[in-house]
Amino acid sequence: MDARFNLFDNELAVKFAKRFANASLVIQQSTLPKATQELVAMRTSQINGCGFCIDMHTKEAMAAGETTVRLTLVAAWREATVYTEAERAALALAEEGTRLADAHDGVSDETWAQVRKHYDDDQIGALVALVALVNAANRLNVIVRNPAGSYEPGMFAAVVS
C-alpha cells in the first residue's frame, strides 16, 4: 500500500508536523506514566483504524519495555487482568473521548470520577491532550492512507526541537 500523499515530502505538511511533534513533547515530558501514554495512544489508534499509529506506538512501547501480553490485550482491556485501575481509567477516557459521536455526553461522569481518583491535575491535562493529539494524528494518517510497518522507535526524534 502506498500513501495517497506524502506528508513528509511537502513543505507545508512538514512545518505542521514539526509543530505537532513539539506539542507532543509537553505530554511526553509530563508525569503521566509512559506506559499509560502508549497504551492510550494504541487504543485510540485502534478505534480509529490508524495502522501507522498502531505500528508506531506498539514499537515505542516495546522499546520502553512494555510486555507483549499487555500490548496484545489492549483492545480487550476490560476483560484483561494485566492493567492497573489507573490504566483502566485512562483507557476508558481514551475510548469515550475518541467515540464522541457514539454518545452525546462524551466522557461519562463515572469515567471522569475514576480518572480524578487516579491522576493529578497535570496528569489529567496530559491525558486529555494526549487523547486529542492522537485522534488528530490518526485522522492525518488515515486520510492520506499512510501505510504501517516501517516505523522504527525514535524515528521522529529529530523532528522535535
XYZ file of N, CA, C and O in Angstrom:
644
model
N 0.843 -1.181 0.000
C 0.000 0.000 0.000
C 0.887 1.242 0.000
O 1.860 1.315 0.736
N 0.535 2.187 -0.814
C 1.241 3.463 -0.856
C 0.352 4.564 -0.303
O -0.871 4.521 -0.465
N 0.987 5.540 0.323
C 0.230 6.694 0.812
C -0.323 7.479 -0.372
O 0.293 7.537 -1.435
N -1.480 8.082 -0.169
C -2.074 8.944 -1.198
C -1.255 10.213 -1.389
O -1.215 10.802 -2.460
N -0.656 10.647 -0.291
C 0.057 11.923 -0.259
C 1.165 11.784 0.767
O 0.922 11.301 1.879
N 2.370 12.178 0.445
C 3.486 12.057 1.360
C 3.572 13.306 2.241
O 4.046 14.350 1.799
N 3.099 13.164 3.463
C 3.123 14.287 4.406
C 4.543 14.714 4.768
O 4.762 15.830 5.222
N 5.510 13.812 4.567
C 6.891 14.102 4.943
C 7.695 14.678 3.780
O 8.876 14.957 3.924
N 7.024 14.862 2.653
C 7.699 15.354 1.466
C 7.092 16.674 0.976
O 7.350 17.096 -0.142
N 6.270 17.288 1.816
C 5.587 18.523 1.451
C 5.990 19.594 2.457
O 5.880 19.368 3.669
N 6.436 20.743 1.984
C 6.959 21.781 2.865
C 5.951 22.219 3.929
O 6.278 22.324 5.106
N 4.724 22.497 3.519
C 3.716 22.941 4.483
C 3.418 21.831 5.491
O 3.347 22.080 6.699
N 3.260 20.600 5.022
C 2.961 19.472 5.910
C 4.105 19.226 6.885
O 3.871 18.907 8.059
N 5.332 19.381 6.440
C 6.492 19.198 7.319
C 6.512 20.284 8.403
O 6.784 19.995 9.567
N 6.227 21.525 8.048
C 6.143 22.611 9.048
C 5.091 22.281 10.104
O 5.317 22.453 11.299
N 3.936 21.821 9.632
C 2.873 21.451 10.561
C 3.318 20.282 11.442
O 3.111 20.302 12.649
N 3.928 19.275 10.837
C 4.367 18.085 11.584
C 5.349 18.449 12.693
O 5.287 17.889 13.788
N 6.246 19.389 12.434
C 7.203 19.809 13.460
C 6.489 20.451 14.641
O 6.797 20.177 15.794
N 5.532 21.305 14.357
C 4.778 21.950 15.444
C 3.930 20.930 16.200
O 3.808 20.977 17.416
N 3.348 20.014 15.456
C 2.538 18.941 16.035
C 3.403 18.075 16.959
O 3.018 17.773 18.091
N 4.586 17.706 16.476
C 5.504 16.890 17.272
C 5.974 17.641 18.515
O 6.113 17.050 19.588
N 6.204 18.935 18.386
C 6.612 19.732 19.544
C 5.508 19.787 20.594
O 5.788 19.784 21.792
N 4.260 19.820 20.148
C 3.143 19.790 21.101
C 3.151 18.476 21.880
O 2.840 18.448 23.072
N 3.543 17.404 21.222
C 3.569 16.102 21.899
C 4.640 16.030 22.979
O 4.536 15.240 23.913
N 5.672 16.872 22.866
C 6.735 16.893 23.886
C 6.186 17.245 25.265
O 6.655 16.725 26.270
N 5.222 18.137 25.303
C 4.622 18.540 26.578
C 4.043 17.313 27.281
O 4.210 17.133 28.485
N 3.389 16.471 26.517
C 2.798 15.254 27.073
C 3.892 14.259 27.457
O 3.880 13.704 28.563
N 4.842 14.047 26.566
C 5.928 13.093 26.826
C 6.720 13.460 28.074
O 7.191 12.585 28.794
N 6.878 14.764 28.330
C 7.661 15.221 29.468
C 6.829 15.373 30.743
O 7.362 15.749 31.778
N 5.552 15.054 30.666
C 4.681 15.149 31.839
C 4.923 13.963 32.772
O 5.670 13.041 32.444
N 4.250 13.991 33.910
C 4.362 12.887 34.865
C 3.375 11.753 34.575
O 3.345 10.774 35.312
N 2.600 11.888 33.505
C 1.733 10.780 33.104
C 2.642 9.626 32.696
O 3.506 9.799 31.824
N 2.497 8.453 33.330
C 3.413 7.353 33.043
C 3.514 7.028 31.547
O 2.510 7.021 30.833
N 4.731 6.760 31.102
C 4.986 6.457 29.695
C 4.163 5.253 29.233
O 3.626 5.252 28.122
N 4.046 4.244 30.070
C 3.254 3.065 29.702
C 1.803 3.457 29.449
O 1.190 3.015 28.468
N 1.258 4.314 30.290
C -0.120 4.779 30.115
C -0.245 5.561 28.821
O -1.200 5.389 28.058
N 0.727 6.418 28.543
C 0.702 7.197 27.302
C 0.631 6.275 26.087
O -0.182 6.497 25.180
N 1.449 5.263 26.045
C 1.483 4.376 24.879
C 0.226 3.514 24.786
O -0.311 3.296 23.693
N -0.271 3.023 25.922
C -1.500 2.216 25.903
C -2.679 3.042 25.402
O -3.481 2.580 24.584
N -2.785 4.273 25.876
C -3.863 5.174 25.446
C -3.724 5.487 23.960
O -4.712 5.455 23.211
N -2.519 5.761 23.510
C -2.295 6.058 22.090
C -2.639 4.849 21.227
O -3.252 4.990 20.161
N -2.268 3.670 21.690
C -2.584 2.456 20.934
C -4.088 2.233 20.844
O -4.619 1.957 19.775
N -4.773 2.357 21.981
C -6.218 2.092 21.990
C -6.957 3.112 21.128
O -7.859 2.758 20.356
N -6.591 4.365 21.235
C -7.206 5.407 20.419
C -6.989 5.103 18.936
O -7.913 5.186 18.127
N -5.772 4.723 18.592
C -5.442 4.421 17.199
C -6.169 3.181 16.697
O -6.559 3.108 15.526
N -6.365 2.198 17.569
C -7.136 1.009 17.188
C -8.567 1.391 16.840
O -9.107 0.956 15.819
N -9.173 2.209 17.675
C -10.557 2.625 17.444
C -10.676 3.355 16.111
O -11.628 3.149 15.358
N -9.692 4.198 15.798
C -9.723 4.994 14.577
C -9.184 4.258 13.354
O -9.210 4.796 12.248
N -8.695 3.042 13.540
C -8.186 2.268 12.423
C -6.936 2.842 11.789
O -6.742 2.751 10.578
N -6.070 3.426 12.607
C -4.843 4.038 12.093
C -3.666 3.070 12.252
O -3.023 3.017 13.306
N -3.400 2.310 11.198
C -2.318 1.336 11.229
C -0.961 1.961 11.484
O -0.139 1.411 12.223
N -0.704 3.121 10.880
C 0.576 3.797 11.071
C 0.818 4.090 12.551
O 1.899 3.817 13.083
N -0.190 4.633 13.228
C -0.023 4.987 14.644
C 0.009 3.756 15.550
O 0.726 3.734 16.545
N -0.746 2.715 15.206
C -0.682 1.472 15.977
C 0.731 0.915 15.895
O 1.320 0.520 16.908
N 1.299 0.889 14.692
C 2.662 0.420 14.482
C 3.638 1.247 15.326
O 4.461 0.698 16.072
N 3.531 2.561 15.232
C 4.438 3.449 15.946
C 4.349 3.256 17.461
O 5.371 3.061 18.133
N 3.145 3.282 17.999
C 3.010 3.218 19.457
C 3.314 1.831 20.005
O 3.842 1.707 21.118
N 3.051 0.788 19.239
C 3.422 -0.560 19.666
C 4.944 -0.671 19.764
O 5.479 -1.165 20.767
N 5.626 -0.201 18.749
C 7.086 -0.291 18.741
C 7.727 0.610 19.789
O 8.716 0.223 20.429
N 7.172 1.800 19.997
C 7.696 2.682 21.051
C 7.483 2.048 22.425
O 8.365 2.105 23.290
N 6.319 1.450 22.631
C 6.033 0.798 23.918
C 6.970 -0.386 24.145
O 7.488 -0.576 25.248
N 7.199 -1.176 23.114
C 8.113 -2.322 23.235
C 9.531 -1.841 23.536
O 10.214 -2.421 24.390
N 9.955 -0.779 22.877
C 11.294 -0.231 23.109
C 11.433 0.287 24.537
O 12.530 0.280 25.105
N 10.312 0.715 25.125
C 10.319 1.214 26.504
C 10.150 0.094 27.523
O 10.072 0.340 28.720
N 10.046 -1.164 27.038
C 9.975 -2.301 27.951
C 8.589 -2.862 28.203
O 8.410 -3.726 29.067
N 7.592 -2.407 27.475
C 6.231 -2.923 27.658
C 6.184 -4.393 27.251
O 6.895 -4.826 26.351
N 5.325 -5.162 27.924
C 5.235 -6.596 27.642
C 4.310 -6.884 26.461
O 3.373 -6.136 26.191
N 4.586 -7.976 25.801
C 3.775 -8.410 24.665
C 2.337 -8.670 25.097
O 1.399 -8.328 24.378
N 2.162 -9.255 26.261
C 0.813 -9.572 26.746
C -0.016 -8.299 26.890
O -1.157 -8.233 26.420
N 0.538 -7.286 27.513
C -0.211 -6.034 27.711
C -0.501 -5.349 26.379
O -1.570 -4.798 26.174
N 0.439 -5.399 25.449
C 0.215 -4.786 24.139
C -0.842 -5.553 23.351
O -1.682 -4.951 22.684
N -0.798 -6.856 23.423
C -1.749 -7.685 22.686
C -3.169 -7.522 23.213
O -4.125 -7.535 22.440
N -3.303 -7.326 24.506
C -4.633 -7.284 25.124
C -5.262 -5.895 25.205
O -6.394 -5.770 25.660
N -4.580 -4.862 24.750
C -5.106 -3.506 24.927
C -6.481 -3.321 24.284
O -7.320 -2.601 24.814
N -6.755 -3.997 23.181
C -8.068 -3.870 22.538
C -9.168 -4.503 23.385
O -10.342 -4.157 23.251
N -8.788 -5.408 24.273
C -9.758 -6.092 25.142
C -9.433 -5.819 26.612
O -9.542 -6.686 27.461
N -9.062 -4.593 26.911
C -8.589 -4.242 28.249
C -9.602 -4.514 29.346
O -9.232 -4.827 30.467
N -10.878 -4.416 29.049
C -11.900 -4.650 30.087
C -11.877 -6.087 30.598
O -12.177 -6.340 31.751
N -11.538 -7.022 29.714
C -11.529 -8.438 30.073
C -10.166 -8.925 30.529
O -10.023 -10.080 30.934
N -9.168 -8.081 30.465
C -7.798 -8.472 30.803
C -7.462 -8.110 32.247
O -7.949 -7.117 32.777
N -6.612 -8.912 32.852
C -6.224 -8.697 34.246
C -4.856 -8.022 34.382
O -4.351 -7.907 35.490
N -4.287 -7.574 33.275
C -2.905 -7.091 33.291
C -2.765 -5.571 33.407
O -1.653 -5.056 33.341
N -3.876 -4.869 33.594
C -3.826 -3.406 33.680
C -4.220 -2.946 35.074
O -5.089 -3.526 35.720
N -3.588 -1.862 35.517
C -3.917 -1.287 36.818
C -5.261 -0.553 36.725
O -5.749 -0.265 35.632
N -5.802 -0.221 37.867
C -7.054 0.558 37.886
C -6.839 1.928 37.240
O -7.723 2.435 36.542
N -5.692 2.519 37.463
C -5.382 3.818 36.843
C -5.330 3.683 35.319
O -5.877 4.520 34.593
N -4.691 2.643 34.827
C -4.632 2.423 33.380
C -6.014 2.171 32.805
O -6.351 2.659 31.724
N -6.842 1.446 33.536
C -8.218 1.193 33.091
C -9.002 2.498 32.979
O -9.754 2.703 32.025
N -8.806 3.385 33.935
C -9.472 4.687 33.888
C -9.005 5.475 32.669
O -9.813 6.087 31.957
N -7.709 5.456 32.404
C -7.157 6.171 31.251
C -7.659 5.572 29.939
O -7.998 6.303 29.002
N -7.739 4.257 29.856
C -8.237 3.602 28.647
C -9.721 3.895 28.431
O -10.155 4.106 27.291
N -10.483 3.943 29.509
C -11.906 4.295 29.386
C -12.057 5.728 28.884
O -12.880 6.006 27.994
N -11.254 6.637 29.420
C -11.290 8.025 28.958
C -10.908 8.104 27.479
O -11.551 8.818 26.700
N -9.888 7.357 27.087
C -9.459 7.351 25.685
C -10.595 6.877 24.777
O -10.855 7.492 23.739
N -11.258 5.804 25.171
C -12.349 5.285 24.347
C -13.511 6.264 24.264
O -14.010 6.564 23.180
N -13.937 6.771 25.398
C -15.083 7.678 25.404
C -14.745 9.011 24.744
O -15.593 9.612 24.079
N -13.514 9.473 24.908
C -13.086 10.712 24.279
C -12.865 10.583 22.782
O -12.881 11.575 22.059
N -12.671 9.369 22.322
C -12.488 9.106 20.892
C -13.824 8.850 20.205
O -14.045 9.270 19.080
N -14.718 8.187 20.897
C -16.015 7.831 20.309
C -17.083 8.873 20.635
O -18.201 8.533 21.021
N -16.759 10.112 20.463
C -17.678 11.203 20.808
C -19.006 11.104 20.052
O -20.049 11.448 20.594
N -18.981 10.666 18.832
C -20.207 10.576 18.035
C -21.126 9.456 18.524
O -22.315 9.454 18.220
N -20.585 8.521 19.305
C -21.381 7.382 19.780
C -22.195 7.691 21.031
O -23.120 6.954 21.355
N -21.839 8.741 21.744
C -22.543 9.082 22.983
C -22.604 10.604 23.104
O -21.568 11.255 23.148
N -23.802 11.136 23.166
C -23.929 12.594 23.164
C -23.280 13.263 24.367
O -22.959 14.439 24.325
N -23.062 12.518 25.445
C -22.443 13.090 26.635
C -20.916 13.025 26.599
O -20.264 13.576 27.480
N -20.364 12.343 25.615
C -18.905 12.214 25.552
C -18.390 11.343 26.677
O -18.820 10.206 26.834
N -17.503 11.871 27.485
C -16.925 11.118 28.598
C -17.923 11.107 29.754
O -18.402 12.155 30.195
N -18.212 9.915 30.253
C -19.199 9.765 31.325
C -18.667 10.311 32.652
O -17.451 10.401 32.861
N -19.596 10.643 33.538
C -19.209 11.103 34.877
C -18.474 10.000 35.642
O -17.550 10.277 36.404
N -18.867 8.756 35.414
C -18.221 7.625 36.091
C -16.754 7.506 35.660
O -15.873 7.333 36.502
N -16.526 7.616 34.365
C -15.150 7.539 33.869
C -14.344 8.721 34.389
O -13.203 8.559 34.842
N -14.928 9.906 34.354
C -14.223 11.091 34.838
C -13.867 10.946 36.315
O -12.756 11.298 36.733
N -14.767 10.395 37.105
C -14.506 10.191 38.537
C -13.330 9.229 38.735
O -12.484 9.444 39.622
N -13.249 8.186 37.919
C -12.131 7.244 38.015
C -10.814 7.910 37.620
O -9.780 7.682 38.253
N -10.854 8.727 36.585
C -9.649 9.447 36.173
C -9.196 10.377 37.296
O -8.017 10.422 37.655
N -10.133 11.116 37.905
C -9.802 12.044 39.008
C -9.224 11.285 40.201
O -8.363 11.801 40.926
N -9.697 10.069 40.415
C -9.241 9.248 41.539
C -7.765 8.838 41.381
O -7.049 8.734 42.369
N -7.324 8.624 40.148
C -6.005 8.050 39.910
C -4.938 9.019 39.408
O -3.756 8.685 39.436
N -5.345 10.204 38.934
C -4.376 11.122 38.335
C -4.501 12.518 38.928
O -5.600 12.963 39.249
N -3.358 13.210 39.028
C -3.385 14.596 39.498
C -3.733 15.519 38.319
O -3.874 15.067 37.185
N -3.875 16.800 38.594
C -4.313 17.746 37.563
C -3.374 17.789 36.355
O -3.834 17.847 35.208
N -2.066 17.779 36.595
C -1.124 17.807 35.474
C -1.240 16.543 34.625
O -1.185 16.595 33.395
N -1.401 15.412 35.277
C -1.546 14.155 34.538
C -2.859 14.121 33.763
O -2.901 13.620 32.640
N -3.912 14.669 34.338
C -5.196 14.732 33.629
C -5.073 15.646 32.412
O -5.548 15.318 31.324
N -4.412 16.788 32.597
C -4.186 17.679 31.466
C -3.426 16.967 30.356
O -3.764 17.083 29.170
N -2.403 16.200 30.718
C -1.618 15.449 29.733
C -2.460 14.365 29.076
O -2.389 14.155 27.861
N -3.279 13.692 29.863
C -4.122 12.619 29.337
C -5.153 13.148 28.348
O -5.331 12.592 27.251
N -5.812 14.236 28.685
C -6.803 14.844 27.781
C -6.114 15.329 26.509
O -6.597 15.087 25.394
N -4.965 15.981 26.658
C -4.223 16.456 25.487
C -3.757 15.288 24.625
O -3.796 15.358 23.391
N -3.339 14.192 25.256
C -2.893 13.006 24.527
C -4.014 12.421 23.678
O -3.813 12.124 22.495
N -5.190 12.269 24.258
C -6.327 11.724 23.505
C -6.638 12.628 22.307
O -6.838 12.151 21.191
N -6.641 13.928 22.524
C -6.914 14.866 21.427
C -5.830 14.793 20.356
O -6.126 14.751 19.150
N -4.572 14.771 20.774
C -3.458 14.752 19.837
C -3.423 13.464 19.010
O -3.229 13.492 17.797
N -3.639 12.330 19.670
C -3.623 11.053 18.951
C -4.792 10.981 17.972
O -4.637 10.511 16.844
N -5.961 11.461 18.382
C -7.095 11.491 17.452
C -6.763 12.323 16.219
O -7.081 11.940 15.093
N -6.097 13.455 16.419
C -5.710 14.297 15.280
C -4.686 13.578 14.399
O -4.805 13.580 13.165
N -3.697 12.948 15.012
C -2.685 12.212 14.244
C -3.317 11.071 13.460
O -2.970 10.832 12.296
N -4.268 10.378 14.087
C -4.962 9.297 13.397
C -5.672 9.808 12.157
O -5.611 9.192 11.086
N -6.307 10.947 12.283
C -7.035 11.499 11.142
C -6.079 11.883 10.012
O -6.355 11.614 8.844
N -4.956 12.477 10.345
C -3.967 12.820 9.323
C -3.521 11.573 8.563
O -3.488 11.553 7.333
N -3.182 10.540 9.304
C -2.649 9.332 8.680
C -3.704 8.523 7.939
O -3.416 7.965 6.881
N -4.910 8.465 8.464
C -5.973 7.718 7.786
C -6.385 8.418 6.491
O -6.585 7.772 5.459
N -6.474 9.738 6.520
C -6.869 10.494 5.328
C -5.907 10.236 4.167
O -6.333 10.023 3.039
N -4.607 10.250 4.455
C -3.631 10.055 3.373
C -3.234 8.590 3.193
O -2.429 8.257 2.330
N -3.796 7.724 4.014
C -3.524 6.279 3.972
C -2.037 5.969 4.149
O -1.441 5.222 3.377
N -1.459 6.546 5.192
C -0.066 6.246 5.497
C 0.042 4.766 5.852
O -0.650 4.296 6.747
N 0.895 4.013 5.168
C 0.993 2.575 5.440
C 1.715 2.295 6.757
O 2.532 3.092 7.212
N 1.403 1.158 7.342
C 2.015 0.734 8.604
C 3.112 -0.287 8.337
O 3.102 -0.971 7.316
N 4.028 -0.381 9.286
C 5.025 -1.435 9.251
C 6.464 -0.982 9.190
O 7.355 -1.724 9.564
N 6.707 0.235 8.756
C 8.097 0.672 8.570
C 8.619 1.560 9.699
O 9.781 1.973 9.667
N 7.794 1.840 10.698
C 8.230 2.738 11.776
C 9.350 2.084 12.588
O 9.323 0.898 12.885
N 10.315 2.896 12.957
C 11.408 2.479 13.844
C 11.348 3.362 15.092
O 11.174 4.578 14.986
N 11.487 2.775 16.301
C 11.450 3.567 17.535
C 12.399 4.761 17.473
O 13.535 4.635 17.020
N 11.896 5.912 17.873
C 12.684 7.125 17.904
C 12.810 7.822 16.556
O 13.515 8.833 16.433
N 12.108 7.307 15.554
C 12.218 7.810 14.188
C 11.955 9.312 14.071
O 12.551 9.983 13.236
N 11.063 9.845 14.885
C 10.698 11.254 14.754
C 11.398 12.160 15.764
O 11.086 13.335 15.865
N 12.352 11.624 16.481
C 13.056 12.409 17.498
C 13.723 13.647 16.913
O 13.776 14.692 17.534
N 14.214 13.546 15.699
C 14.909 14.666 15.057
C 13.942 15.776 14.644
O 14.357 16.910 14.443
N 12.671 15.459 14.562
C 11.661 16.432 14.132
C 11.382 17.449 15.230
O 11.144 18.613 14.966
N 11.447 16.997 16.479
C 11.119 17.898 17.597
C 12.348 18.683 18.016
O 13.473 18.258 17.847
N 12.060 19.875 18.527
C 13.190 20.713 18.964
C 13.064 21.044 20.423
O 12.073 20.991 21.022
